[in-house]
XYZ file of C-alpha atoms in Angstrom:
748
model
C 0.148 -0.238 0.164
C 1.343 3.532 -1.482
C 1.657 6.529 1.669
C -0.517 8.175 0.128
C -3.291 5.387 0.168
C -2.647 5.186 3.813
C -2.264 9.063 4.135
C -5.724 9.528 2.656
C -7.071 6.269 5.014
C -6.057 7.959 8.620
C -7.565 11.894 6.118
C -10.552 10.925 4.768
C -13.320 9.400 7.020
C -15.902 8.343 4.592
C -19.345 9.418 6.068
C -22.368 6.911 5.201
C -24.869 8.154 2.921
C -27.584 9.656 3.994
C -29.334 10.893 0.749
C -33.091 9.991 1.369
C -35.647 9.906 -1.357
C -38.771 12.301 -0.673
C -41.993 11.452 1.412
C -44.092 10.054 -2.316
C -47.115 12.476 -2.357
C -50.240 10.338 -1.403
C -51.638 12.658 -3.098
C -50.381 11.716 -6.987
C -51.658 8.033 -6.812
C -55.388 9.585 -5.189
C -55.101 11.763 -8.710
C -52.763 9.672 -11.110
C -55.922 7.974 -12.303
C -58.811 10.719 -12.914
C -59.821 11.981 -15.811
C -59.470 15.038 -17.441
C -61.903 17.201 -19.846
C -61.225 16.429 -23.551
C -58.230 18.482 -25.134
C -61.176 20.575 -26.909
C -63.056 21.421 -23.163
C -60.230 22.052 -21.396
C -59.578 25.147 -24.068
C -63.299 26.295 -24.526
C -62.826 26.405 -20.500
C -60.321 27.781 -20.049
C -60.918 31.061 -22.840
C -64.534 31.274 -21.495
C -62.187 32.420 -18.594
C -60.351 35.497 -20.068
C -57.548 33.399 -19.552
C -54.332 32.843 -22.028
C -51.987 30.057 -22.363
C -49.325 31.740 -20.939
C -51.468 32.497 -16.832
C -52.299 28.861 -16.664
C -48.419 27.990 -17.310
C -47.277 30.496 -14.492
C -49.345 29.308 -11.873
C -48.838 25.091 -13.100
C -45.264 26.195 -12.505
C -45.034 24.444 -16.114
C -44.350 25.627 -19.989
C -46.873 27.458 -22.274
C -46.026 25.212 -24.825
C -46.856 22.540 -22.239
C -50.157 24.616 -21.649
C -50.900 24.544 -25.688
C -49.376 20.719 -26.141
C -52.599 19.874 -23.145
C -55.121 21.941 -24.894
C -54.610 20.468 -28.690
C -54.204 16.684 -27.426
C -51.195 16.421 -27.850
C -49.558 15.812 -23.919
C -50.875 14.500 -21.188
C -50.393 16.573 -17.452
C -48.660 14.604 -15.249
C -48.427 14.925 -11.337
C -48.648 17.171 -9.578
C -49.975 19.466 -12.475
C -52.048 16.971 -13.460
C -54.463 17.780 -9.981
C -53.653 21.298 -10.253
C -55.047 21.312 -13.565
C -57.697 18.951 -12.705
C -58.734 20.988 -9.620
C -58.800 24.280 -12.222
C -61.089 22.791 -14.782
C -63.007 21.600 -12.618
C -63.540 24.654 -10.954
C -63.876 26.372 -14.249
C -66.652 24.141 -15.408
C -68.784 24.678 -12.140
C -68.594 28.081 -13.504
C -68.750 27.876 -17.193
C -70.616 25.219 -17.726
C -71.211 23.263 -21.381
C -73.427 24.306 -23.971
C -77.335 23.388 -22.920
C -78.394 20.196 -24.765
C -81.121 22.341 -26.866
C -78.547 24.338 -27.468
C -76.489 23.590 -30.446
C -73.511 21.253 -29.810
C -69.836 22.310 -30.719
C -68.068 20.290 -32.629
C -66.460 16.843 -30.589
C -63.177 17.195 -29.698
C -60.981 14.598 -31.106
C -59.458 12.585 -27.683
C -56.010 10.778 -28.264
C -56.822 6.977 -27.719
C -60.514 7.357 -28.848
C -61.398 6.225 -32.355
C -63.007 7.919 -34.696
C -63.189 6.877 -37.397
C -61.141 7.565 -40.798
C -62.252 10.687 -42.475
C -62.172 11.084 -45.368
C -59.239 11.707 -48.198
C -60.078 14.413 -50.633
C -60.217 12.891 -54.454
C -58.489 15.123 -57.377
C -60.282 17.506 -59.861
C -62.936 15.600 -61.296
C -62.883 12.348 -59.614
C -65.556 10.617 -57.206
C -63.659 10.987 -53.676
C -62.795 7.612 -52.408
C -64.811 5.124 -50.310
C -63.811 4.896 -46.765
C -62.631 1.480 -45.801
C -64.963 -1.146 -44.400
C -66.562 -1.860 -40.439
C -65.141 -4.023 -40.320
C -61.630 -3.060 -41.225
C -61.319 -0.697 -38.085
C -61.872 -1.152 -34.792
C -61.000 0.797 -31.183
C -58.431 -0.871 -29.238
C -59.536 -3.005 -26.421
C -59.349 -1.452 -22.593
C -57.415 -3.696 -21.610
C -53.710 -1.795 -20.851
C -50.661 -4.998 -20.975
C -48.915 -5.492 -17.867
C -45.697 -3.864 -17.159
C -45.444 -2.569 -20.270
C -44.369 -5.483 -22.392
C -45.587 -8.988 -24.032
C -44.031 -11.861 -22.657
C -44.440 -15.296 -23.989
C -47.859 -16.043 -23.805
C -49.248 -13.145 -22.851
C -52.875 -12.438 -24.244
C -53.065 -9.941 -26.317
C -54.169 -5.944 -25.437
C -54.347 -2.363 -26.516
C -52.590 0.520 -25.892
C -53.724 3.077 -22.552
C -54.192 6.144 -24.873
C -51.302 8.426 -25.377
C -49.611 11.718 -26.611
C -47.835 10.289 -29.472
C -51.827 10.722 -32.035
C -50.012 14.165 -32.410
C -48.129 12.709 -35.021
C -51.398 12.724 -37.342
C -50.604 16.390 -37.002
C -54.434 16.811 -38.775
C -53.855 15.503 -41.764
C -56.908 13.482 -43.295
C -53.519 11.355 -45.572
C -51.484 10.858 -42.989
C -54.889 10.296 -40.191
C -53.269 6.754 -38.858
C -50.162 8.595 -37.176
C -46.091 8.166 -39.134
C -46.058 3.829 -38.856
C -47.736 0.907 -37.594
C -46.791 -1.963 -35.706
C -48.325 -5.161 -37.263
C -48.515 -8.353 -35.061
C -50.384 -11.092 -35.921
C -52.471 -13.446 -33.210
C -54.605 -16.709 -33.893
C -53.905 -16.456 -37.444
C -55.636 -11.942 -37.654
C -53.050 -9.982 -38.562
C -52.877 -6.521 -36.942
C -51.685 -3.137 -37.795
C -50.953 -1.657 -33.730
C -51.249 2.708 -35.260
C -50.929 5.748 -32.521
C -53.975 6.968 -30.609
C -54.573 3.439 -29.310
C -56.309 1.729 -32.712
C -56.076 -0.999 -34.179
C -56.246 -2.130 -38.014
C -57.420 -5.460 -39.327
C -54.953 -6.183 -42.306
C -56.686 -8.593 -45.081
C -52.656 -8.816 -46.674
C -51.353 -12.485 -46.579
C -48.128 -10.667 -48.633
C -45.634 -8.884 -48.005
C -46.514 -7.523 -51.904
C -49.864 -7.314 -50.631
C -49.548 -6.067 -46.638
C -47.975 -2.957 -48.889
C -50.392 -1.686 -50.760
C -52.431 -2.364 -48.204
C -50.485 0.591 -46.881
C -50.543 2.602 -49.712
C -54.373 2.495 -50.321
C -56.202 2.155 -47.148
C -53.685 2.091 -44.180
C -53.977 6.503 -44.423
C -50.311 6.139 -42.339
C -47.084 8.893 -43.031
C -46.302 12.247 -41.800
C -46.980 15.662 -43.136
C -43.007 17.237 -44.300
C -41.912 19.093 -41.586
C -40.644 21.971 -44.235
C -42.253 23.269 -46.901
C -39.692 22.263 -49.392
C -39.886 19.189 -48.180
C -40.898 16.317 -49.009
C -43.313 13.799 -47.292
C -42.444 10.539 -44.575
C -43.041 7.347 -46.554
C -44.480 4.972 -43.778
C -43.529 2.270 -41.732
C -43.925 -0.911 -40.954
C -42.470 -2.517 -38.018
C -42.898 -6.164 -37.809
C -42.820 -8.699 -35.159
C -41.791 -12.388 -34.583
C -45.133 -13.166 -35.228
C -46.049 -11.102 -38.343
C -42.607 -13.387 -39.893
C -44.020 -15.959 -39.652
C -47.879 -14.952 -40.748
C -45.490 -14.044 -44.264
C -42.605 -16.297 -44.129
C -39.957 -15.144 -43.324
C -37.230 -15.919 -41.308
C -38.012 -14.811 -37.469
C -33.946 -15.134 -37.381
C -31.655 -14.727 -39.683
C -28.608 -16.916 -40.797
C -25.258 -15.677 -40.122
C -24.643 -15.335 -43.938
C -27.149 -13.521 -44.392
C -26.500 -11.405 -41.366
C -22.861 -10.796 -42.993
C -24.108 -9.900 -45.847
C -27.463 -7.381 -44.417
C -30.134 -9.161 -46.383
C -31.939 -11.954 -46.907
C -31.023 -14.341 -50.415
C -32.297 -12.502 -53.668
C -33.759 -16.389 -54.425
C -35.820 -16.213 -51.173
C -39.631 -16.785 -52.294
C -40.982 -12.944 -50.288
C -38.136 -11.522 -52.575
C -39.289 -13.841 -55.733
C -42.891 -12.730 -54.841
C -42.275 -8.912 -53.755
C -40.483 -9.339 -57.341
C -43.821 -10.840 -59.297
C -46.201 -7.863 -58.087
C -44.117 -5.443 -59.941
C -42.519 -4.043 -56.544
C -38.644 -2.743 -56.017
C -36.486 -2.704 -53.701
C -33.139 -0.742 -53.002
C -29.607 -2.170 -53.645
C -29.785 -2.825 -49.796
C -32.299 -5.578 -50.408
C -34.444 -7.466 -48.417
C -32.739 -6.293 -44.781
C -33.425 -5.320 -41.340
C -35.113 -2.074 -42.843
C -36.425 -3.030 -45.924
C -37.784 -0.780 -48.420
C -40.472 -1.384 -51.229
C -41.915 1.386 -53.588
C -44.297 1.558 -57.346
C -42.842 4.236 -59.431
C -44.527 7.446 -58.285
C -47.771 9.027 -59.754
C -47.204 12.132 -60.700
C -45.939 13.741 -57.091
C -47.004 11.716 -55.068
C -44.236 8.957 -53.784
C -46.134 4.930 -53.554
C -43.397 3.769 -50.740
C -43.198 1.567 -47.568
C -40.617 0.912 -44.939
C -40.119 -2.657 -42.817
C -38.842 -2.424 -39.356
C -37.895 -5.884 -39.107
C -38.207 -6.277 -35.280
C -36.729 -9.504 -34.575
C -33.877 -9.022 -37.377
C -32.062 -6.136 -34.511
C -33.059 -3.480 -36.948
C -33.763 -1.422 -33.577
C -30.671 -1.328 -31.746
C -30.523 -2.317 -28.842
C -28.248 0.168 -27.601
C -30.073 3.525 -29.271
C -33.350 2.312 -28.670
C -34.025 0.501 -26.056
C -31.726 -0.728 -22.628
C -28.465 -2.227 -22.791
C -29.186 -4.239 -19.388
C -32.793 -5.488 -20.802
C -31.959 -6.690 -24.464
C -35.261 -8.213 -25.044
C -37.208 -5.214 -23.965
C -38.336 -4.789 -27.983
C -38.635 -7.912 -28.168
C -41.330 -9.185 -26.353
C -42.300 -4.991 -25.426
C -46.032 -5.302 -26.046
C -46.972 -3.473 -29.771
C -49.579 -1.312 -28.438
C -47.050 0.049 -26.012
C -43.971 -0.374 -28.852
C -46.007 2.561 -32.177
C -46.596 4.633 -28.624
C -43.480 4.775 -27.942
C -42.254 5.020 -31.737
C -44.880 6.825 -32.913
C -43.762 9.750 -29.357
C -40.643 9.512 -31.167
C -41.567 10.648 -34.692
C -43.725 12.923 -33.716
C -40.928 15.194 -31.559
C -38.461 14.346 -34.023
C -39.195 12.379 -36.770
C -40.581 9.451 -39.293
C -37.591 6.787 -38.124
C -35.191 6.017 -40.688
C -33.109 3.249 -39.643
C -30.312 3.899 -37.226
C -30.909 7.145 -34.309
C -27.626 8.264 -36.274
C -29.418 7.642 -40.046
C -32.515 9.938 -38.771
C -30.939 12.753 -37.117
C -28.746 13.267 -41.147
C -32.182 12.813 -42.708
C -33.326 15.133 -39.573
C -31.021 17.788 -40.835
C -32.546 17.305 -44.949
C -35.803 17.426 -43.884
C -35.489 20.668 -42.021
C -33.072 22.480 -44.613
C -33.958 20.480 -47.676
C -31.446 20.927 -50.535
C -34.200 21.967 -53.404
C -37.322 23.596 -54.056
C -40.054 24.525 -56.582
C -39.806 27.547 -58.768
C -41.542 29.033 -61.567
C -39.676 30.213 -64.731
C -41.085 33.197 -65.364
C -40.160 32.970 -68.730
C -41.357 29.699 -69.538
C -44.709 29.397 -66.683
C -42.884 26.332 -65.673
C -42.096 25.377 -62.354
C -38.576 24.334 -62.377
C -35.880 22.935 -59.381
C -34.157 25.729 -57.496
C -31.522 25.246 -55.056
C -31.946 26.660 -51.431
C -29.026 28.551 -50.314
C -29.139 27.982 -46.379
C -28.519 24.179 -47.743
C -26.043 21.369 -48.422
C -26.581 20.857 -52.266
C -24.221 18.912 -53.406
C -20.946 17.063 -53.589
C -18.157 19.349 -53.320
C -14.355 18.639 -53.603
C -12.809 17.350 -50.098
C -9.551 18.021 -48.546
C -6.214 16.158 -47.850
C -6.396 17.630 -43.745
C -9.746 16.604 -43.538
C -10.971 12.725 -44.397
C -10.123 10.047 -42.602
C -7.285 7.948 -43.354
C -9.226 6.070 -45.994
C -10.798 7.991 -48.371
C -9.206 7.447 -51.474
C -8.257 10.860 -52.076
C -5.444 10.239 -49.768
C -4.322 6.716 -52.235
C -0.530 6.948 -52.664
C 0.080 10.012 -50.077
C 1.124 7.853 -47.486
C 2.306 4.118 -46.185
C -0.774 2.012 -45.659
C -0.192 1.866 -41.861
C 1.224 5.509 -41.550
C -0.394 7.429 -38.909
C -0.731 10.826 -39.862
C 0.157 14.006 -37.803
C -2.001 16.809 -36.634
C -0.012 19.059 -39.515
C -1.600 16.135 -41.715
C -4.777 15.970 -40.022
C -7.464 18.079 -38.577
C -7.840 16.675 -35.064
C -10.675 18.172 -33.791
C -12.012 15.771 -31.742
C -13.447 15.818 -27.823
C -11.528 15.601 -24.599
C -9.752 12.850 -23.014
C -7.684 13.601 -20.141
C -6.500 12.965 -16.971
C -4.451 14.704 -15.048
C -2.786 13.052 -11.147
C -4.600 14.632 -7.782
C -2.374 17.110 -5.742
C -1.885 15.883 -2.783
C -4.541 19.515 -1.620
C -6.959 18.083 -4.155
C -6.302 14.328 -2.312
C -7.693 15.962 1.045
C -11.037 15.475 -0.332
C -12.713 13.216 -0.128
C -15.250 12.385 -2.839
C -14.826 12.926 -6.884
C -18.169 14.368 -7.913
C -18.608 13.631 -12.283
C -20.799 16.306 -13.223
C -22.068 15.636 -17.283
C -23.076 18.481 -20.199
C -26.035 17.671 -21.560
C -26.588 17.170 -24.832
C -23.209 18.636 -25.334
C -22.876 18.162 -29.084
C -26.214 19.180 -30.290
C -25.637 22.270 -27.895
C -22.318 23.198 -29.862
C -24.161 23.314 -33.006
C -26.256 25.597 -31.681
C -25.647 28.876 -33.190
C -22.724 27.449 -34.897
C -21.981 29.157 -38.701
C -20.704 26.310 -40.933
C -19.656 26.408 -44.582
C -22.033 25.220 -47.757
C -19.848 25.498 -50.192
C -16.916 23.940 -51.116
C -13.734 24.712 -50.033
C -11.531 27.792 -50.824
C -7.259 27.415 -50.290
C -5.437 30.236 -49.127
C -1.928 30.055 -49.175
C 1.036 32.312 -47.950
C 0.101 32.917 -44.650
C -3.524 34.340 -44.866
C -4.624 36.540 -42.211
C -7.308 34.607 -39.821
C -10.901 35.544 -40.458
C -13.522 33.962 -37.623
C -16.105 34.540 -39.229
C -15.359 32.135 -42.558
C -14.988 28.249 -41.342
C -12.963 26.542 -42.725
C -9.479 24.250 -41.935
C -6.558 26.447 -40.553
C -2.550 25.582 -40.361
C -1.297 27.507 -37.862
C 0.776 27.033 -35.029
C -0.271 27.408 -31.567
C 2.761 25.936 -29.587
C 3.308 29.599 -28.420
C 0.108 29.734 -25.885
C 0.635 29.543 -22.185
C -1.904 28.868 -20.275
C 0.218 29.945 -17.208
C -0.176 33.444 -17.819
C -4.256 33.421 -18.870
C -5.728 35.787 -16.346
C -10.240 35.930 -16.908
C -11.941 38.251 -14.786
C -9.165 39.792 -13.369
C -7.541 36.867 -11.622
C -4.997 34.954 -13.328
C -5.640 30.812 -13.308
C -3.404 27.753 -13.052
C -3.240 27.119 -16.179
C -0.977 23.964 -15.465
C -3.488 21.886 -13.717
C -6.446 22.289 -17.151
C -5.911 21.200 -19.931
C -5.306 22.300 -23.089
C -8.039 23.641 -25.285
C -6.068 22.783 -28.951
C -5.452 19.343 -28.030
C -8.056 16.466 -27.743
C -5.719 14.451 -25.312
C -5.257 18.352 -23.369
C -1.064 18.774 -24.438
C 0.010 21.577 -24.979
C 0.984 21.684 -29.184
C 4.224 20.708 -30.581
C 4.196 23.137 -33.818
C 2.133 24.011 -36.900
C -0.905 22.102 -36.961
C -4.465 21.480 -38.739
C -7.650 23.541 -36.149
C -10.888 24.438 -36.505
C -11.936 28.106 -36.885
C -13.828 28.170 -33.558
C -10.139 26.899 -31.931
C -8.368 29.275 -33.775
C -10.835 31.912 -33.153
C -10.565 30.752 -29.144
C -6.851 31.282 -29.307
C -7.932 34.744 -30.408
C -9.902 35.544 -27.414
C -7.620 34.287 -24.718
C -5.372 37.318 -26.065
C -2.963 34.838 -28.301
C -2.107 35.956 -31.335
C -2.701 34.032 -34.729
C -0.373 33.496 -37.810
C -1.738 30.907 -40.172
C 0.482 29.249 -42.592
C -2.305 28.145 -44.702
C -6.069 27.351 -44.867
C -8.950 25.815 -46.878
C -12.162 27.773 -46.105
C -15.809 28.158 -47.268
C -16.969 31.572 -48.880
C -20.737 30.650 -48.224
C -22.117 29.959 -44.812
C -24.817 30.492 -42.421
C -25.759 28.178 -39.505
C -26.788 25.339 -40.777
C -27.502 23.593 -37.435
C -29.896 25.947 -35.706
C -33.248 24.176 -36.834
C -32.249 20.866 -36.238
C -30.797 21.690 -33.113
C -33.981 23.393 -31.476
C -36.271 20.527 -32.928
C -33.928 17.918 -30.750
C -34.091 20.900 -27.851
C -37.727 20.683 -27.967
C -38.189 16.969 -28.297
C -35.361 16.491 -25.355
C -36.686 18.778 -22.944
C -40.853 17.647 -23.936
C -39.812 13.771 -23.058
C -37.829 14.930 -20.029
C -40.833 16.920 -18.435
C -42.716 14.109 -19.062
C -40.878 12.824 -16.560
C -40.743 15.452 -13.920
C -38.429 17.280 -14.940
C -38.782 20.394 -16.485
C -36.402 23.830 -16.890
C -37.717 25.496 -13.969
C -36.363 23.073 -10.832
C -33.134 23.427 -9.164
C -30.251 22.394 -6.860
C -31.893 19.078 -5.107
C -35.055 19.760 -6.721
C -33.809 18.805 -9.533
C -30.857 16.267 -8.890
C -34.107 14.438 -7.304
C -36.106 15.216 -10.773
C -33.287 13.137 -12.035
C -32.731 10.197 -9.946
C -36.290 9.046 -9.985
C -37.145 10.164 -13.640
C -36.600 6.635 -14.723
C -39.821 4.628 -12.522
C -41.907 7.659 -13.801
C -42.183 6.512 -16.605
C -39.837 3.977 -18.249
C -41.600 4.100 -22.133
C -40.165 8.044 -21.412
C -36.751 7.275 -20.850
C -36.248 4.741 -23.607
C -37.086 8.115 -25.907
C -35.039 9.738 -23.556
C -32.212 7.778 -25.037
C -32.910 7.384 -28.148
C -33.538 10.858 -28.988
C -29.550 11.911 -26.835
C -28.538 9.215 -29.354
C -30.103 11.390 -32.244
C -28.103 13.931 -31.644
C -24.840 12.676 -31.327
C -25.347 10.095 -33.883
C -26.205 12.700 -36.593
C -22.966 14.960 -35.717
C -20.757 11.562 -36.261
C -22.476 11.088 -39.590
C -20.919 14.269 -40.671
C -17.524 12.060 -40.927
C -19.272 8.410 -41.379
C -16.725 6.213 -42.359
C -15.850 2.982 -44.104
C -17.109 0.240 -42.845
C -15.863 -2.441 -44.246
C -17.742 -2.422 -47.223
C -14.737 -1.523 -50.234
C -11.194 -1.935 -49.891
C -9.045 0.462 -48.396
C -8.504 3.265 -50.724
C -11.769 2.681 -52.931
C -14.913 4.761 -52.952
C -17.377 4.157 -49.763
C -21.208 4.403 -50.037
C -21.153 7.910 -47.690
C -19.231 9.701 -49.223
C -22.469 10.365 -52.524
C -24.293 12.106 -49.962
C -24.379 15.692 -49.540
C -24.202 15.829 -46.206
C -21.357 13.851 -46.236
C -19.274 17.307 -44.674
C -15.867 16.242 -42.070
C -15.250 19.968 -41.713
C -18.870 21.019 -40.428
C -18.683 18.043 -37.670
C -14.495 19.847 -36.864
C -15.978 22.605 -36.632
C -19.048 21.479 -33.742
C -16.622 18.959 -32.125
C -13.822 21.985 -31.518
C -17.009 24.513 -30.350
C -18.368 22.082 -27.707
C -14.430 21.187 -26.541
C -14.034 25.276 -26.260
C -17.135 25.639 -25.035
C -16.110 24.003 -22.441
C -12.662 25.618 -21.730
C -14.238 28.488 -21.528
C -16.557 26.871 -18.902
C -13.390 25.310 -16.971
C -11.793 28.873 -16.544
C -14.647 30.521 -15.274
C -15.316 27.953 -12.934
C -11.485 27.940 -11.529
C -11.531 31.797 -11.833
C -14.494 32.305 -8.683
C -13.395 29.158 -7.210
C -9.598 28.134 -7.180
C -11.833 24.659 -8.635
C -9.651 22.653 -11.321
C -11.052 19.796 -13.103
C -9.134 15.919 -12.216
C -10.159 14.042 -14.972
C -11.720 14.922 -18.095
C -14.374 12.537 -21.097
C -15.978 13.823 -23.988
C -18.360 15.942 -21.716
C -17.940 14.441 -17.611
C -15.859 16.370 -15.778
C -14.240 15.746 -12.133
C -14.282 17.270 -9.673
C -12.982 16.853 -5.922
C -14.908 17.170 -3.569
C -15.825 17.778 0.583
C -19.250 16.355 -0.395
C -20.892 13.682 -2.557
C -23.253 15.946 -4.347
C -22.752 18.589 -7.812
C -24.025 20.855 -4.845
C -21.178 20.207 -2.812
C -18.777 21.278 -5.455
C -20.425 23.227 -8.357
C -19.652 27.090 -7.064
C -22.064 30.088 -7.062
C -22.320 33.857 -6.701
C -22.725 35.347 -2.835
C -26.162 35.678 -3.530
C -26.826 31.960 -4.326
C -26.653 32.040 -8.175
C -24.102 29.534 -10.542
C -21.570 31.268 -11.074
C -22.162 33.097 -14.744
C -20.297 31.186 -17.411
C -19.569 28.021 -15.193
C -21.331 24.593 -15.284
C -25.104 25.378 -13.651
C -27.523 22.948 -13.224
C -30.350 22.184 -15.329
C -31.964 20.264 -17.878
C -31.537 22.311 -20.523
C -29.018 21.424 -23.839
C -25.630 22.919 -22.165
C -26.253 23.069 -18.226
C -25.064 19.612 -16.017
C -26.577 17.192 -14.575
C -25.216 14.860 -11.717
C -22.867 11.578 -13.302
C -21.845 9.800 -10.272
C -20.174 9.781 -7.415
C -16.587 7.968 -5.938
C -13.805 8.599 -3.152
C -10.362 10.188 -4.041
C -9.258 6.826 -2.486
C -10.970 4.689 -4.852
C -9.477 6.260 -7.688
C -5.796 6.668 -6.572
C -6.099 2.786 -6.067
C -7.303 2.791 -9.342
C -4.311 4.935 -9.955
C -2.227 2.712 -7.963
C -3.462 -1.126 -9.957
C -3.420 0.499 -13.205
C 0.113 1.206 -12.823
C -0.100 5.188 -13.670
C -2.715 7.663 -14.009
C -5.548 7.164 -17.300
C -9.286 8.659 -17.651
C -11.550 8.069 -14.532
C -14.343 9.598 -15.926
C -15.842 6.801 -17.410
C -15.488 4.111 -14.835
C -17.459 6.734 -12.191
C -21.101 6.851 -12.801
C -24.235 6.531 -10.665
C -26.488 6.753 -13.179
C -25.677 4.691 -15.997
C -27.380 6.012 -18.797
C -25.640 9.869 -18.399
C -23.183 11.268 -20.874
C -23.352 11.157 -24.009
C -19.925 9.490 -25.384
C -20.363 11.234 -28.279
C-alpha cells in the first residue's frame, strides 16, 4: 500500500450516505387515474374565463407550450401538475358550464386514443371521392392495458393506453392513423397497431399485399417538416409473429447477417418481384424499402422495420441491461414509443444516427420548386441555406481510408496534427495534488446534449473549400480548417475576470488529450478563434475555408432540444427545477415513465449519432482507399463535424476557466462531456460554485435539464481513484468509470 493511500485512510472519514428520496406525495396516487376533460373542452374553459395559456402555465409552473399541447391533445399533464390542472378545470367547469341540451352542441374534440373512424381523403378534381374502408377493417383498441409495458411469451393480446402520440397525425387526413404501425399476428389475424390506441385489421396475406394495403388504405405517413421538403413514407414494424405469417425467417443466418439481407432467391423476394414492386440496392434486410413508381408527385413507398432482425439497435432504442425489451414489448406500447419519437423528432429512417442525419435534410431541404417567369413552368432551384451538392474534399479533413489519400502515405502511417485535422472531444486526466487528496469525494457532472448544444448558432460552410496560401490573415467569420502554430500559447498567463488561472491544472483547449501543441497543426475555425479570444496572436500558414456559410444546424438543434426538454418534462424534470429538487427529479425520472426513459435515450443517440455521420467512415464495404457509399451524400461533411467538436471542446474549456477563476476549482479528468471535480461532499451542490446571492457563477456550470447545462453523473471517493491509479500503474481517465447513473454521459 502506497504512502498516499495510507495518508488518505487516516485523513478521510467517509460518512455513510444519508441521502433519502422525498416521501411520495399521496395525492399523486389519488389523482393518477382521474380523467381530465377532453382537450377541446380544456381550451373552451380557459377561453370562457378569459385566461391565457401563459397565465395558466405560470400558476402551474409549466411552459406555455406545454399548456398548448394539453389543449391540443398532444400531451397529457403528469403529477403533480395533473392534480392542480384538474382542480382548475373543475372550478372553471362549475362557473362556465357547457352549452345547454337544446342548443347546438359544439364540435366533438378528438381525444387521444379515442376512435372516430377514418376521415375521407379528398379526391383529385374531377374524380369521385374514395369510399371509406369497410367498418370491419378498423376497430378501436380493447380497453385492457398490457402489464408491465411488455408482451412476454404466453401473454394475452392487449391494446395501447391512450397516448399522446396521436399528435403525429397533425390533423392531415392523408395520415390520420399516424406515421407508422406495428404489424402483429395472433390466432391467424394480422393486426396493425397505430398511434392513439387504434388497431386496424390487415387483410394482406403476403408482403406485396401488405405494401399495397398500406399505400391504399392504411393512411399512414407523416407530413413534411419543411414546406420545401417531402412527406415521410409510412413505416411498418414487423414482429416475430408477423414474420412467420408472411413467410419470412424469424432470425437471420450468419451469412444473411453479414450480407445484411435475405438472399435474392428467397420466396418472399420473388413474390415482391412478381408483384412489380421495387427494392433499393440494400435488398430485403432489417430496414427494407419497397416502392412502386410515383403517381405524379405522390411517392408510393413503404419502409419495413424488421424488429427480430435487430433493426432497432438496443443501445440506441432500448436498454442495454434488457436486450430483449423491444422484442417482448407489446405492439401497443411499442407503437406508442415510436409514435412519440416520430412526433417529436421525425419518422425513424433506420438507426438513430441515420434518422438524425435525415432530420437535417428534412429541416433544410436542398431544393425547392421555383416558377420560371419566361416559361411559366416550375423548375428545381437550390436553397441557399442548405447543403445542395458534392464538393471537392480537403486532404487534411478526410479520414485515413479516403480515396484522395491513396498513394500519399504508407498503409499504416499515422498522420500527424500537421497532416490531419484532429478536432475531437476531451480525453484527459491528471494526478491529484496533495491538497485535492484532502477532499473525500470525486463528483462527476455531465453536460446535457453537449454536441447538440455546440451546434446551436454555429456558423458552418455550405459550399466547397477555397484554398488560402501564403500566410493568410485569420478571419473568424470563415468556417474551415487553418494550419496554425499554437505551441507558443502559455495558459499559465491567462487571466479571467481579473484573476490569473493556473493553466497547468487545466487541459489545453487545442488538443483532445489536453497536451500543449508541439508545432503547426490543423484546427477548425472555432479553435483558432478561441486562441484569439484568450489574447494570443495567431499566424495561419494556409487554410481551406468556405465562403458561403450559415447556421445550417440551428433548426436541427431546436427540434432535438424541444424533443428532449418535452420528454424530460413528461418524466417530471422541468426547466424550472433547480438545486436538490432537480437532482431528486433526475434520480427518479426513469421510474416515472419507462417509455419516456427509452425516448430520452433515443433522442440523445439521435443527436450524437448524426454529428458522427457527417464524417462517416468506411465499415469495410470496400477495400482501403476505394470509394464507399457515404461519400456520395451531400451531407458527408467532415469539416462541419470538426467545427461542432471544436466548438464543444472550447466551450467546455471556457466554462472550466470561469469556474477556476471564480472558486479556484480545477478538474482532475474529462471524458467527452463528463467533468470530474474533487469535492468535500458527494453532491454537485457541494462542488459547483455560486455567487454570494446563491446563483450559479456566470459562464460556469449550471445544474439544469436544458442542453448545455449539467446533471449529476456519479460520485466516487478519492481513495478509490488512488487505488485505481496504483492498480493500473499510472494515471488514466477515471471519468468513464464514475457512473451512478448509467445513462448519463453522451459519449459522442
